[in-house]
């Protein structure tokens, strides 16, 4: 029997169009481990593993540990975006700033 975490992982992974193989490769873990996360009740992934999965899926890992939500809230998506933004180099950040300014003018 799957846990709430497992249900969310499977639902969101398939919604993003990813196979277990693709998510496993992108997150740096085995397909069998992801399958167990999605289908077993008792597994509790480390924060590091959950963060890796969340990063690939473009959502904050808080979404996966919050049992009160079934779909990511905007804050979960925003937190993931800002985490990715902080990893960018200065040139890429400047490009995003210019894009944002263009949208503000409309």
One Martini backbone bead per residue (centre of mass of N, CA, C, O) as a GRO file, in nm:
protein
  106
    1UNK     BB    1   0.096   0.036   0.023
    2UNK     BB    2   0.065   0.360  -0.024
    3UNK     BB    3   0.158   0.664   0.041
    4UNK     BB    4   0.119   0.994   0.023
    5UNK     BB    5   0.390   1.036  -0.103
    6UNK     BB    6   0.364   0.822  -0.326
    7UNK     BB    7   0.117   0.943  -0.462
    8UNK     BB    8   0.246   1.215  -0.534
    9UNK     BB    9   0.483   1.118  -0.697
   10UNK     BB   10   0.326   0.967  -0.916
   11UNK     BB   11   0.137   1.189  -1.007
   12UNK     BB   12   0.357   1.409  -1.073
   13UNK     BB   13   0.532   1.245  -1.261
   14UNK     BB   14   0.310   1.186  -1.475
   15UNK     BB   15   0.231   1.481  -1.525
   16UNK     BB   16   0.538   1.536  -1.634
   17UNK     BB   17   0.618   1.273  -1.816
   18UNK     BB   18   0.763   1.060  -1.625
   19UNK     BB   19   0.958   0.812  -1.564
   20UNK     BB   20   1.128   0.630  -1.352
   21UNK     BB   21   1.391   0.639  -1.510
   22UNK     BB   22   1.408   0.947  -1.555
   23UNK     BB   23   1.396   1.036  -1.260
   24UNK     BB   24   1.631   0.872  -1.155
   25UNK     BB   25   1.850   0.994  -1.333
   26UNK     BB   26   1.801   1.298  -1.255
   27UNK     BB   27   1.824   1.232  -0.925
   28UNK     BB   28   2.036   0.999  -0.856
   29UNK     BB   29   1.874   0.717  -0.868
   30UNK     BB   30   1.692   0.444  -0.836
   31UNK     BB   31   1.421   0.289  -0.959
   32UNK     BB   32   1.358   0.106  -0.714
   33UNK     BB   33   1.342   0.331  -0.505
   34UNK     BB   34   1.108   0.488  -0.634
   35UNK     BB   35   0.909   0.259  -0.634
   36UNK     BB   36   0.904   0.230  -0.326
   37UNK     BB   37   0.805   0.516  -0.264
   38UNK     BB   38   0.532   0.476  -0.430
   39UNK     BB   39   0.448   0.163  -0.292
   40UNK     BB   40   0.538   0.211   0.002
   41UNK     BB   41   0.481   0.287   0.340
   42UNK     BB   42   0.780   0.294   0.517
   43UNK     BB   43   0.927   0.508   0.363
   44UNK     BB   44   1.204   0.753   0.440
   45UNK     BB   45   1.339   0.997   0.301
   46UNK     BB   46   1.572   1.197   0.258
   47UNK     BB   47   1.622   1.522   0.207
   48UNK     BB   48   1.812   1.487  -0.032
   49UNK     BB   49   1.627   1.304  -0.206
   50UNK     BB   50   1.375   1.484  -0.205
   51UNK     BB   51   1.516   1.729  -0.336
   52UNK     BB   52   1.595   1.590  -0.601
   53UNK     BB   53   1.310   1.529  -0.693
   54UNK     BB   54   1.189   1.814  -0.674
   55UNK     BB   55   1.381   1.948  -0.877
   56UNK     BB   56   1.291   1.784  -1.125
   57UNK     BB   57   0.972   1.866  -1.077
   58UNK     BB   58   0.949   2.177  -0.985
   59UNK     BB   59   0.940   2.154  -0.660
   60UNK     BB   60   0.890   2.175  -0.342
   61UNK     BB   61   0.940   1.954  -0.082
   62UNK     BB   62   0.696   2.043   0.095
   63UNK     BB   63   0.478   1.905  -0.072
   64UNK     BB   64   0.557   1.602   0.014
   65UNK     BB   65   0.516   1.661   0.346
   66UNK     BB   66   0.227   1.776   0.292
   67UNK     BB   67  -0.076   1.618   0.374
   68UNK     BB   68  -0.290   1.865   0.298
   69UNK     BB   69  -0.185   1.823  -0.002
   70UNK     BB   70  -0.222   1.723  -0.356
   71UNK     BB   71  -0.129   1.993  -0.477
   72UNK     BB   72   0.056   2.231  -0.576
   73UNK     BB   73   0.135   2.523  -0.473
   74UNK     BB   74   0.257   2.819  -0.560
   75UNK     BB   75   0.477   2.818  -0.337
   76UNK     BB   76   0.617   2.555  -0.434
   77UNK     BB   77   0.697   2.669  -0.712
   78UNK     BB   78   0.844   2.926  -0.622
   79UNK     BB   79   1.063   2.798  -0.446
   80UNK     BB   80   1.190   2.638  -0.678
   81UNK     BB   81   1.257   2.877  -0.858
   82UNK     BB   82   1.443   3.032  -0.652
   83UNK     BB   83   1.645   2.807  -0.622
   84UNK     BB   84   1.732   2.811  -0.919
   85UNK     BB   85   1.807   3.108  -0.941
   86UNK     BB   86   2.044   3.099  -0.725
   87UNK     BB   87   2.224   2.911  -0.931
   88UNK     BB   88   2.277   3.129  -1.112
   89UNK     BB   89   2.430   3.333  -1.301
   90UNK     BB   90   2.455   3.665  -1.361
   91UNK     BB   91   2.364   3.658  -1.659
   92UNK     BB   92   2.097   3.500  -1.621
   93UNK     BB   93   1.972   3.697  -1.420
   94UNK     BB   94   1.967   3.938  -1.612
   95UNK     BB   95   1.780   3.816  -1.820
   96UNK     BB   96   1.539   3.784  -1.628
   97UNK     BB   97   1.512   4.082  -1.560
   98UNK     BB   98   1.448   4.173  -1.849
   99UNK     BB   99   1.193   4.008  -1.882
  100UNK     BB  100   1.038   4.131  -1.649
  101UNK     BB  101   1.038   4.421  -1.755
  102UNK     BB  102   0.872   4.357  -2.006
  103UNK     BB  103   0.614   4.269  -1.850
  104UNK     BB  104   0.567   4.536  -1.691
  105UNK     BB  105   0.508   4.719  -1.955
  106UNK     BB  106   0.218   4.573  -2.029
   0.00000   0.00000   0.00000
